[in-house]
Amino acid sequence: MRDDMKHMRPESLMMSYGYEPSWSEGAIKCPIFQTSTFVFKTAEEGKRFFEVAYGIREQEPEEKMGLIYSRLNNPDLEILENRLTLWDGADQACVFESGMSAISTMLLAHLSPGDVILHSNPLYGGTDHFINNVLTKFGVKTLCFNPWDDEQTIIELAQKEAGNKLKMIYLETPANPTNTLIDIEMCSNVAKKMSSEEQKVLLAVDNTYMGPVWQHPMKHGADLVLYSATKYIGGHSDVIAGACLGSDEAMIPVRTLRTFLGSMAGPWTGWLLMRSLETLKVRMDQQARNAAKVADFLVNHPKVEKVYYPGLLTEADGREFEVFKKQCSSGGAMIAFDVVGGEKEAFTFLNSLKLAHLAVSLGSTESLAEHPATMTHADVDADLKQQMGITEKLVRFSVGVEHYEDLISDIGQALDQING
Ligand SMILES: *Cc1c(COP(=O)(O)O)cnc(C)c1O
């Protein structure tokens, strides 16, 4: 791509950035490089590529890194990774075969025995399990805070329980499933205050729920951004993938460990995600416009008790509204709501949907609905569930790209079945 196009918006560059048709017989799309290994022109060239890949010497400023072997690099991954960095303003991105492999590789790359990780609550179930059941086996200590805790409360907790052992703060905002917002900048301040000359406390943010279009955690001080690319980035419910982005400094250990764990995505996954990125902005914009209409419909429905959707926040909501204005450019497309009643009423609603599907996952072109208390959040501690508002009457709805009037009519007829 020409340098004079770099200032353009990411959605304008998703079709071309980082790829030259002349590399592939003029093909307008980057082909699938379904190959395990790459032929070196000379033995000297192979030697130079390995010196850089294994960190034996630094890459020269003008030197292009050559292709070696698809666990280390592959054009479908490299071009995809370069395109992903544009949305978040990251130096580097790494793509993985799942969101969980992005998250687990990043955590293992930065944490060592004796370190403490402080995380927000609630977390995605898989992440919670990895942090609290797997990392702890390797001597990493875990601490958590709640979405409504303020800066001082979190600092006091970190000083008392972690001291100079704190290595990472890990967030998910909006929190799944109730859309509670956590202030990224506030957590970045905590990380700065807890850092010392010897040890920088890293801030990592799982941005799956709002990104990469509606929230950019690095602009608010995050060092690392994580994605389940299975969700909005893939967007068609046909691929499992993940990504980790950040500064060069924060990403080098992640990229190195990915090579040795072998948790990179394959060329076919890379190709599918490049296809998806071309429509990311139009899909997400449409989903958010639909979600705003659906939220307005739900708020006024007699069978709905309460709607949790960031786009409905107003000044009366105080701090949460401030955080929303500061870090989100849209209300997103994830809505949670309490039906009037309990599990029976929520199940009647879910079983009555015709256009929207009853399935977990989110951010896809088709609308999906599920029951967090018995599905995605089934193994969250009962007290915590209650505290977080993950009750029997709560339904989570991921709004797709269908026409909003058809969605509203489907949701309306399903709500009418309750005690109907
Ligand atoms: C789905 C999800 C993950 C896990 O991603 P996979 O692609 O399923 O491995 C992590 N975090 C959040 C917020 C998710 O929604």
Short mmCIF file of C-alpha atoms in Angstrom, two decimals, residues 5-408:
data_model
loop_
_atom_site.label_atom_id
_atom_site.label_comp_id
_atom_site.label_asym_id
_atom_site.label_seq_id
_atom_site.Cartn_x
_atom_site.Cartn_y
_atom_site.Cartn_z
CA MET A 5 -2.95 6.33 2.23
CA LYS A 6 -1.94 5.55 5.82
CA HIS A 7 -3.96 8.42 7.30
CA MET A 8 -7.21 6.97 5.93
CA ARG A 9 -9.83 5.41 8.17
CA PRO A 10 -9.50 1.68 8.93
CA GLU A 11 -12.73 0.78 7.06
CA SER A 12 -11.26 2.32 3.90
CA LEU A 13 -8.11 0.22 4.17
CA MET A 14 -9.52 -3.20 5.08
CA MET A 15 -9.68 -4.29 1.42
CA SER A 16 -6.10 -3.42 0.49
CA TYR A 17 -3.76 -2.65 3.39
CA GLY A 18 -0.56 -4.64 3.45
CA TYR A 19 -1.16 -6.61 0.23
CA GLU A 20 0.03 -6.09 -3.35
CA PRO A 21 -1.84 -7.90 -6.17
CA SER A 22 1.49 -8.21 -8.02
CA TRP A 23 2.62 -10.71 -5.35
CA SER A 24 -0.05 -13.17 -6.51
CA GLU A 25 -0.51 -12.99 -10.30
CA GLY A 26 -2.66 -9.85 -9.93
CA ALA A 27 -5.25 -11.53 -7.67
CA ILE A 28 -7.24 -8.70 -6.07
CA LYS A 29 -7.70 -10.76 -2.90
CA CYS A 30 -4.85 -12.23 -0.93
CA PRO A 31 -5.00 -15.97 -1.72
CA ILE A 32 -4.97 -18.65 0.98
CA PHE A 33 -1.33 -19.59 1.47
CA GLN A 34 -2.16 -23.15 2.50
CA THR A 35 1.46 -24.15 2.97
CA SER A 36 3.44 -25.31 5.97
CA THR A 37 6.87 -24.14 4.85
CA PHE A 38 8.55 -21.59 2.53
CA VAL A 39 11.50 -22.14 0.19
CA PHE A 40 14.61 -19.99 0.84
CA LYS A 41 16.40 -18.54 -2.21
CA THR A 42 19.80 -19.35 -0.70
CA ALA A 43 21.19 -20.89 2.48
CA GLU A 44 22.51 -17.43 3.45
CA GLU A 45 18.96 -16.05 3.27
CA GLY A 46 17.62 -18.87 5.46
CA LYS A 47 20.32 -18.12 8.02
CA ARG A 48 19.41 -14.38 8.06
CA PHE A 49 15.69 -15.11 8.53
CA PHE A 50 16.36 -17.42 11.49
CA GLU A 51 18.71 -14.94 13.15
CA VAL A 52 15.83 -12.46 13.32
CA ALA A 53 13.09 -15.00 14.10
CA TYR A 54 15.03 -16.44 17.06
CA GLY A 55 16.26 -13.06 18.32
CA ILE A 56 19.93 -13.87 17.68
CA ARG A 57 20.23 -10.34 16.29
CA GLU A 58 17.92 -7.33 15.87
CA GLN A 59 16.12 -6.77 12.58
CA GLU A 60 17.86 -4.03 10.50
CA PRO A 61 15.65 -0.95 9.94
CA GLU A 62 15.19 -1.65 6.20
CA GLU A 63 15.30 -5.44 6.44
CA LYS A 64 12.14 -7.36 5.49
CA MET A 65 11.44 -10.41 7.60
CA GLY A 66 11.29 -13.42 5.31
CA LEU A 67 8.78 -16.25 5.43
CA ILE A 68 10.06 -19.42 7.13
CA TYR A 69 7.40 -21.83 8.41
CA SER A 70 3.68 -21.30 9.06
CA ARG A 71 3.96 -21.67 12.86
CA LEU A 72 6.27 -18.60 12.81
CA ASN A 73 4.69 -16.56 10.00
CA ASN A 74 2.37 -16.86 7.01
CA PRO A 75 1.08 -14.12 4.64
CA ASP A 76 -2.59 -14.66 5.58
CA LEU A 77 -1.74 -14.05 9.24
CA GLU A 78 0.73 -11.22 8.72
CA ILE A 79 -1.58 -9.20 6.47
CA LEU A 80 -4.53 -9.81 8.78
CA GLU A 81 -2.44 -8.78 11.82
CA ASN A 82 -1.32 -5.57 10.09
CA ARG A 83 -4.95 -4.71 9.28
CA LEU A 84 -6.09 -5.41 12.85
CA THR A 85 -3.55 -2.96 14.31
CA LEU A 86 -5.24 -0.07 12.45
CA TRP A 87 -8.44 -0.13 14.52
CA ASP A 88 -6.76 0.07 17.93
CA GLY A 89 -3.66 2.02 16.96
CA ALA A 90 -1.47 -0.88 18.12
CA ASP A 91 2.15 -1.52 17.07
CA GLN A 92 1.58 -5.24 16.63
CA ALA A 93 -1.12 -7.89 16.62
CA CYS A 94 -0.98 -11.67 16.93
CA VAL A 95 -3.79 -13.90 15.73
CA PHE A 96 -4.68 -17.16 17.46
CA GLU A 97 -6.83 -20.21 16.83
CA SER A 98 -9.31 -19.05 19.53
CA GLY A 99 -9.98 -16.16 21.88
CA MET A 100 -8.98 -18.42 24.76
CA SER A 101 -5.61 -19.21 23.17
CA ALA A 102 -4.97 -15.45 22.72
CA ILE A 103 -5.85 -14.81 26.38
CA SER A 104 -4.00 -17.79 27.84
CA THR A 105 -0.86 -17.22 25.74
CA MET A 106 -0.80 -13.52 26.73
CA LEU A 107 -1.21 -14.35 30.44
CA LEU A 108 1.48 -17.05 30.39
CA ALA A 109 3.84 -14.73 28.50
CA HIS A 110 3.67 -12.00 31.14
CA LEU A 111 3.10 -13.78 34.47
CA SER A 112 5.58 -15.80 36.52
CA PRO A 113 5.30 -17.71 39.82
CA GLY A 114 4.86 -15.23 42.70
CA ASP A 115 3.24 -12.54 40.54
CA VAL A 116 -0.24 -11.24 41.33
CA ILE A 117 -2.95 -10.57 38.74
CA LEU A 118 -5.85 -8.29 39.71
CA HIS A 119 -8.98 -8.74 37.57
CA SER A 120 -12.44 -7.27 37.25
CA ASN A 121 -15.55 -9.31 37.99
CA PRO A 122 -17.37 -10.99 36.35
CA LEU A 123 -15.07 -12.36 33.64
CA TYR A 124 -15.83 -14.54 30.63
CA GLY A 125 -16.16 -18.08 32.06
CA GLY A 126 -13.16 -19.52 30.20
CA THR A 127 -10.92 -16.64 31.27
CA ASP A 128 -12.09 -16.89 34.87
CA HIS A 129 -11.31 -20.61 34.87
CA PHE A 130 -7.87 -20.12 33.34
CA ILE A 131 -6.89 -17.37 35.80
CA ASN A 132 -8.33 -18.93 38.95
CA ASN A 133 -7.76 -22.66 38.28
CA VAL A 134 -4.79 -22.90 35.91
CA LEU A 135 -2.53 -19.89 36.64
CA THR A 136 -2.86 -20.59 40.37
CA LYS A 137 -1.32 -24.06 39.79
CA PHE A 138 1.80 -22.27 38.59
CA GLY A 139 2.03 -20.05 41.67
CA VAL A 140 0.32 -16.94 40.29
CA LYS A 141 -1.90 -15.28 42.90
CA THR A 142 -5.23 -13.79 41.84
CA LEU A 143 -7.27 -10.90 43.23
CA CYS A 144 -10.52 -9.43 41.94
CA PHE A 145 -12.48 -6.21 42.21
CA ASN A 146 -16.09 -5.35 41.40
CA PRO A 147 -17.33 -3.01 38.65
CA TRP A 148 -18.57 -0.40 41.15
CA ASP A 149 -15.26 -0.16 43.11
CA ASP A 150 -13.57 3.24 42.87
CA GLU A 151 -9.89 4.00 42.29
CA GLN A 152 -9.04 4.36 45.98
CA THR A 153 -10.73 1.07 46.91
CA ILE A 154 -8.83 -0.79 44.18
CA ILE A 155 -5.48 0.78 45.14
CA GLU A 156 -6.01 -0.11 48.80
CA LEU A 157 -6.86 -3.70 47.86
CA ALA A 158 -3.80 -3.97 45.59
CA GLN A 159 -1.45 -2.43 48.19
CA LYS A 160 -2.74 -4.65 50.99
CA GLU A 161 -2.94 -7.96 49.10
CA ALA A 162 -0.31 -7.66 46.35
CA GLY A 163 2.17 -4.88 47.14
CA ASN A 164 5.13 -4.94 44.77
CA LYS A 165 4.08 -8.35 43.42
CA LEU A 166 1.28 -6.90 41.30
CA LYS A 167 2.15 -7.59 37.64
CA MET A 168 -1.08 -7.18 35.72
CA ILE A 169 -4.58 -5.68 35.87
CA TYR A 170 -7.02 -7.52 33.61
CA LEU A 171 -10.42 -6.08 32.65
CA GLU A 172 -13.50 -6.90 30.70
CA THR A 173 -15.74 -3.93 29.96
CA PRO A 174 -18.67 -3.80 29.40
CA ALA A 175 -18.94 -6.75 31.77
CA ASN A 176 -20.78 -9.74 30.34
CA PRO A 177 -23.78 -10.19 30.59
CA THR A 178 -25.11 -7.09 32.37
CA ASN A 179 -23.13 -4.43 30.45
CA THR A 180 -21.70 -2.81 33.59
CA LEU A 181 -18.96 -0.39 32.51
CA ILE A 182 -15.50 -0.27 34.07
CA ASP A 183 -13.37 2.87 33.74
CA ILE A 184 -10.28 1.87 31.71
CA GLU A 185 -8.47 5.15 32.41
CA MET A 186 -9.04 4.75 36.16
CA CYS A 187 -7.51 1.25 36.01
CA SER A 188 -4.60 2.63 34.01
CA ASN A 189 -4.03 5.13 36.85
CA VAL A 190 -4.04 2.25 39.34
CA ALA A 191 -1.50 0.39 37.19
CA LYS A 192 0.73 3.48 37.03
CA LYS A 193 0.54 4.04 40.79
CA MET A 194 1.39 0.40 41.49
CA SER A 195 4.33 0.36 39.02
CA SER A 196 7.92 0.79 40.16
CA GLU A 197 11.18 1.28 38.29
CA GLU A 198 11.84 -2.45 38.41
CA GLN A 199 8.32 -3.59 37.55
CA LYS A 200 5.74 -2.04 35.25
CA VAL A 201 2.18 -3.16 36.03
CA LEU A 202 0.52 -4.02 32.70
CA LEU A 203 -3.11 -3.24 31.92
CA ALA A 204 -4.83 -5.81 29.66
CA VAL A 205 -8.40 -5.33 28.40
CA ASP A 206 -10.65 -7.94 26.79
CA ASN A 207 -12.40 -5.70 24.24
CA THR A 208 -14.56 -8.41 22.64
CA TYR A 209 -17.85 -6.75 23.67
CA MET A 210 -17.21 -3.32 22.09
CA GLY A 211 -14.36 -3.71 19.70
CA PRO A 212 -12.59 -3.08 17.59
CA VAL A 213 -14.95 -0.36 16.36
CA TRP A 214 -16.66 1.18 19.43
CA GLN A 215 -13.96 1.17 22.10
CA HIS A 216 -10.16 1.54 21.87
CA PRO A 217 -8.60 0.63 25.23
CA MET A 218 -5.05 1.67 24.26
CA LYS A 219 -6.25 5.29 23.94
CA HIS A 220 -7.18 5.09 27.65
CA GLY A 221 -3.91 3.59 28.81
CA ALA A 222 -4.19 -0.17 28.15
CA ASP A 223 -0.97 -1.98 27.20
CA LEU A 224 -2.65 -5.05 25.73
CA VAL A 225 -6.01 -5.63 24.04
CA LEU A 226 -7.59 -9.08 23.66
CA TYR A 227 -10.30 -10.29 21.32
CA SER A 228 -12.36 -13.33 20.76
CA ALA A 229 -12.33 -12.86 16.97
CA THR A 230 -15.08 -15.49 16.95
CA LYS A 231 -17.46 -12.63 17.82
CA TYR A 232 -17.70 -9.29 15.92
CA ILE A 233 -14.40 -9.61 14.03
CA GLY A 234 -15.34 -12.97 12.44
CA GLY A 235 -18.98 -11.96 12.64
CA HIS A 236 -20.63 -14.82 10.73
CA SER A 237 -20.70 -17.62 13.36
CA ASP A 238 -18.43 -19.73 11.15
CA VAL A 239 -14.97 -19.46 12.70
CA ILE A 240 -13.29 -19.66 16.13
CA ALA A 241 -10.32 -17.29 16.45
CA GLY A 242 -8.65 -14.76 18.74
CA ALA A 243 -6.27 -11.81 18.71
CA CYS A 244 -3.94 -9.96 21.05
CA LEU A 245 -2.70 -6.43 20.24
CA GLY A 246 -0.42 -3.93 21.90
CA SER A 247 2.84 -2.01 21.92
CA ASP A 248 5.99 -3.68 20.58
CA GLU A 249 7.29 -3.99 24.13
CA ALA A 250 4.16 -5.74 25.44
CA MET A 251 3.74 -7.94 22.34
CA ILE A 252 7.23 -9.38 21.83
CA PRO A 253 6.90 -11.89 24.71
CA VAL A 254 3.40 -12.84 23.45
CA ARG A 255 4.60 -13.44 19.88
CA THR A 256 7.59 -15.47 21.11
CA LEU A 257 5.49 -17.69 23.38
CA ARG A 258 2.92 -18.20 20.58
CA THR A 259 5.72 -19.68 18.46
CA PHE A 260 6.57 -22.19 21.18
CA LEU A 261 3.02 -23.04 22.29
CA GLY A 262 1.97 -23.28 18.64
CA SER A 263 -1.28 -21.45 19.35
CA MET A 264 -1.28 -19.38 16.13
CA ALA A 265 -4.22 -19.40 13.72
CA GLY A 266 -3.94 -21.31 10.45
CA PRO A 267 -3.97 -19.70 6.97
CA TRP A 268 -7.63 -20.57 6.32
CA THR A 269 -8.71 -18.85 9.55
CA GLY A 270 -6.57 -15.85 8.61
CA TRP A 271 -8.18 -15.66 5.18
CA LEU A 272 -11.72 -15.91 6.64
CA LEU A 273 -11.00 -13.09 9.09
CA MET A 274 -9.61 -10.84 6.32
CA ARG A 275 -12.83 -11.46 4.41
CA SER A 276 -14.79 -10.51 7.55
CA LEU A 277 -12.81 -7.32 8.28
CA GLU A 278 -13.95 -5.81 4.97
CA THR A 279 -17.51 -5.55 6.32
CA LEU A 280 -16.71 -5.08 10.03
CA LYS A 281 -17.67 -1.42 10.21
CA VAL A 282 -20.93 -1.71 8.21
CA ARG A 283 -21.98 -4.81 10.15
CA MET A 284 -21.26 -3.28 13.55
CA ASP A 285 -22.89 0.04 12.68
CA GLN A 286 -26.04 -1.74 11.52
CA GLN A 287 -26.06 -3.98 14.60
CA ALA A 288 -25.79 -0.94 16.90
CA ARG A 289 -28.56 0.94 15.08
CA ASN A 290 -30.79 -2.13 15.40
CA ALA A 291 -29.87 -2.59 19.07
CA ALA A 292 -30.88 0.99 19.91
CA LYS A 293 -34.32 0.36 18.35
CA VAL A 294 -34.70 -2.98 20.13
CA ALA A 295 -33.68 -1.43 23.48
CA ASP A 296 -36.28 1.33 23.07
CA PHE A 297 -38.93 -1.30 22.34
CA LEU A 298 -37.97 -3.41 25.37
CA VAL A 299 -37.95 -0.46 27.79
CA ASN A 300 -41.64 0.15 27.12
CA HIS A 301 -42.80 -3.46 27.10
CA PRO A 302 -45.05 -4.60 29.99
CA LYS A 303 -43.39 -8.08 30.15
CA VAL A 304 -39.94 -6.50 30.60
CA GLU A 305 -38.86 -5.33 34.05
CA LYS A 306 -35.44 -3.80 33.33
CA VAL A 307 -33.14 -3.28 30.34
CA TYR A 308 -29.32 -3.20 30.62
CA TYR A 309 -27.95 -1.40 27.56
CA PRO A 310 -25.21 1.28 27.65
CA GLY A 311 -27.04 3.30 24.99
CA LEU A 312 -29.87 3.90 27.49
CA LEU A 313 -27.62 5.55 30.11
CA THR A 314 -28.37 9.19 30.91
CA GLU A 315 -26.86 11.84 33.17
CA ALA A 316 -28.99 10.50 35.99
CA ASP A 317 -26.78 7.38 35.95
CA GLY A 318 -23.82 9.47 37.16
CA ARG A 319 -20.40 7.88 36.99
CA GLU A 320 -21.41 5.09 34.63
CA PHE A 321 -22.70 7.63 32.12
CA GLU A 322 -19.42 9.56 32.39
CA VAL A 323 -17.44 6.39 31.70
CA PHE A 324 -19.69 5.58 28.75
CA LYS A 325 -19.18 9.04 27.22
CA LYS A 326 -15.43 8.80 27.75
CA GLN A 327 -14.65 5.39 26.35
CA CYS A 328 -17.48 4.07 24.13
CA SER A 329 -18.54 5.56 20.79
CA SER A 330 -21.75 3.49 20.65
CA GLY A 331 -24.14 1.62 22.91
CA GLY A 332 -23.06 -1.58 21.16
CA ALA A 333 -25.27 -4.46 20.09
CA MET A 334 -25.48 -6.53 23.29
CA ILE A 335 -28.64 -6.08 25.33
CA ALA A 336 -29.56 -7.81 28.58
CA PHE A 337 -33.00 -7.57 30.13
CA ASP A 338 -35.07 -8.94 32.98
CA VAL A 339 -38.41 -10.40 32.00
CA VAL A 340 -41.25 -10.07 34.48
CA GLY A 341 -41.08 -13.43 36.29
CA GLY A 342 -38.22 -15.94 36.60
CA GLU A 343 -36.64 -18.87 34.79
CA LYS A 344 -39.96 -20.20 33.49
CA GLU A 345 -40.88 -16.88 31.89
CA ALA A 346 -37.36 -16.36 30.48
CA PHE A 347 -37.43 -19.88 28.96
CA THR A 348 -40.88 -19.27 27.44
CA PHE A 349 -39.47 -16.18 25.75
CA LEU A 350 -36.35 -18.02 24.47
CA ASN A 351 -38.34 -21.04 23.26
CA SER A 352 -40.78 -18.78 21.38
CA LEU A 353 -38.28 -16.85 19.26
CA LYS A 354 -38.59 -17.58 15.53
CA LEU A 355 -36.13 -15.26 13.76
CA ALA A 356 -33.50 -14.95 16.50
CA HIS A 357 -31.70 -18.17 17.46
CA LEU A 358 -31.34 -19.66 20.92
CA ALA A 359 -27.54 -19.96 21.13
CA VAL A 360 -24.53 -18.63 23.04
CA SER A 361 -21.84 -16.52 21.31
CA LEU A 362 -22.41 -12.96 20.15
CA GLY A 363 -21.57 -10.25 17.64
CA SER A 364 -22.70 -12.22 14.61
CA THR A 365 -24.84 -11.25 11.62
CA GLU A 366 -27.77 -13.26 13.02
CA SER A 367 -29.40 -12.35 16.32
CA LEU A 368 -28.75 -14.75 19.21
CA ALA A 369 -30.41 -15.05 22.60
CA GLU A 370 -29.50 -17.05 25.71
CA HIS A 371 -30.08 -17.40 29.48
CA PRO A 372 -26.84 -16.43 31.30
CA ALA A 373 -27.77 -17.87 34.73
CA THR A 374 -28.12 -21.43 33.37
CA MET A 375 -25.90 -21.22 30.28
CA THR A 376 -22.84 -18.91 29.85
CA HIS A 377 -22.63 -18.10 33.57
CA ALA A 378 -23.88 -21.43 34.97
CA ASP A 379 -20.75 -22.02 37.05
CA VAL A 380 -20.39 -18.52 38.54
CA ASP A 381 -20.61 -18.60 42.34
CA ALA A 382 -24.27 -18.23 43.42
CA ASP A 383 -23.67 -15.18 45.67
CA LEU A 384 -21.63 -13.43 43.02
CA LYS A 385 -24.34 -14.14 40.43
CA GLN A 386 -26.90 -12.47 42.68
CA GLN A 387 -24.62 -9.49 43.33
CA MET A 388 -23.95 -9.05 39.61
CA GLY A 389 -27.63 -9.21 38.70
CA ILE A 390 -27.29 -12.53 36.85
CA THR A 391 -30.68 -13.73 37.99
CA GLU A 392 -33.20 -16.29 36.71
CA LYS A 393 -35.17 -13.58 34.90
CA LEU A 394 -32.19 -12.22 32.93
CA VAL A 395 -31.95 -12.80 29.16
CA ARG A 396 -28.96 -11.82 26.98
CA PHE A 397 -29.60 -10.76 23.40
CA SER A 398 -26.98 -10.21 20.69
CA VAL A 399 -28.52 -8.06 17.97
CA GLY A 400 -27.71 -8.96 14.35
CA VAL A 401 -28.11 -7.23 10.99
CA GLU A 402 -31.72 -8.26 10.28
CA HIS A 403 -34.30 -5.50 9.65
CA TYR A 404 -35.10 -4.04 13.07
CA GLU A 405 -38.85 -4.18 12.48
CA ASP A 406 -38.67 -7.95 11.92
CA LEU A 407 -36.54 -8.36 15.03
CA ILE A 408 -38.91 -6.28 17.14
#
